[in-house]
mmCIF file of C-alpha atoms in Angstrom:
data_model
loop_
_atom_site.group_PDB
_atom_site.id
_atom_site.type_symbol
_atom_site.label_atom_id
_atom_site.label_comp_id
_atom_site.label_asym_id
_atom_site.label_seq_id
_atom_site.Cartn_x
_atom_site.Cartn_y
_atom_site.Cartn_z
ATOM 1 C CA MET A 24 -74.236 -225.811 119.303
ATOM 2 C CA ILE A 25 -72.598 -224.780 122.597
ATOM 3 C CA LEU A 26 -70.027 -222.750 120.698
ATOM 4 C CA ASP A 27 -72.807 -221.013 118.767
ATOM 5 C CA VAL A 28 -74.416 -219.951 122.048
ATOM 6 C CA LEU A 29 -71.305 -219.103 124.067
ATOM 7 C CA GLY A 30 -68.670 -218.291 121.458
ATOM 8 C CA GLU A 31 -65.036 -219.267 121.988
ATOM 9 C CA PHE A 32 -64.860 -217.923 125.550
ATOM 10 C CA CYS A 33 -67.353 -217.588 128.389
ATOM 11 C CA SER A 34 -67.680 -216.660 132.038
ATOM 12 C CA THR A 35 -69.106 -218.523 135.000
ATOM 13 C CA LYS A 36 -72.042 -216.101 134.955
ATOM 14 C CA GLU A 37 -72.934 -217.195 131.415
ATOM 15 C CA LEU A 38 -72.641 -220.867 132.408
ATOM 16 C CA VAL A 39 -74.933 -220.365 135.409
ATOM 17 C CA GLU A 40 -77.521 -218.689 133.184
ATOM 18 C CA LEU A 41 -77.295 -221.349 130.468
ATOM 19 C CA PHE A 42 -77.147 -224.523 132.580
ATOM 20 C CA GLY A 43 -78.622 -223.447 135.916
ATOM 21 C CA ILE A 44 -75.634 -224.893 137.786
ATOM 22 C CA SER A 45 -74.202 -222.829 140.658
ATOM 23 C CA LYS A 46 -71.036 -220.761 140.340
ATOM 24 C CA THR A 47 -69.521 -222.846 143.134
ATOM 25 C CA THR A 48 -69.805 -225.990 141.009
ATOM 26 C CA TRP A 49 -68.117 -224.289 138.043
ATOM 27 C CA TYR A 50 -65.324 -222.967 140.293
ATOM 28 C CA ASP A 51 -64.841 -226.470 141.732
ATOM 29 C CA LEU A 52 -64.482 -227.862 138.199
ATOM 30 C CA LEU A 53 -61.962 -225.148 137.368
ATOM 31 C CA GLU A 54 -60.015 -225.941 140.529
ATOM 32 C CA GLN A 55 -59.985 -229.646 139.609
ATOM 33 C CA ARG A 56 -58.646 -228.631 136.167
ATOM 34 C CA LYS A 57 -61.591 -230.236 134.374
ATOM 35 C CA LEU A 58 -62.130 -227.010 132.395
ATOM 36 C CA MET A 59 -59.522 -224.859 130.668
ATOM 37 C CA SER A 60 -59.380 -221.208 131.614
ATOM 38 C CA PHE A 61 -57.117 -218.215 131.914
ATOM 39 C CA ASN A 62 -57.171 -215.035 133.966
ATOM 40 C CA VAL A 63 -57.488 -211.509 132.675
ATOM 41 C CA GLU A 64 -56.763 -209.357 135.692
ATOM 42 C CA SER A 65 -59.336 -210.530 138.271
ATOM 43 C CA ARG A 66 -61.654 -212.271 135.772
ATOM 44 C CA ILE A 67 -61.626 -215.956 134.921
ATOM 45 C CA VAL A 68 -62.222 -216.629 131.237
ATOM 46 C CA ILE A 69 -63.298 -220.180 130.379
ATOM 47 C CA ILE A 70 -62.487 -221.696 127.012
ATOM 48 C CA SER A 71 -65.867 -222.936 125.759
ATOM 49 C CA ARG A 72 -64.451 -225.959 123.911
ATOM 50 C CA SER A 73 -63.243 -227.357 127.240
ATOM 51 C CA LEU A 74 -66.893 -227.779 128.274
ATOM 52 C CA LEU A 75 -67.532 -230.474 125.677
ATOM 53 C CA PRO A 76 -65.769 -233.406 127.434
ATOM 54 C CA PHE A 77 -67.325 -232.372 130.765
ATOM 55 C CA LEU A 78 -70.825 -232.260 129.245
ATOM 56 C CA ARG A 79 -70.346 -235.623 127.512
ATOM 57 C CA GLU A 80 -69.290 -237.194 130.804
ATOM 58 C CA ALA A 81 -72.236 -235.655 132.655
ATOM 59 C CA MET A 82 -74.682 -236.937 130.048
ATOM 60 C CA GLN A 83 -73.225 -240.470 130.255
ATOM 61 C CA GLU A 84 -73.592 -240.436 134.022
ATOM 62 C CA ARG A 85 -77.270 -239.494 133.681
ATOM 63 C CA GLU A 86 -77.962 -242.588 131.582
#
């Protein structure tokens, strides 16, 4: 379902809009290497599939 919404790649802007979580939080996760990404010039491109383990973990912590 996430991949249907975001496609294979996404940006922090798209994640903020979809989840309502601040850019700072997403950048922190990228810095901690919890999400896979690559740079295209000055842009950070996030690989959407790398969100799945993070989201699973977050949902388990909520329970």
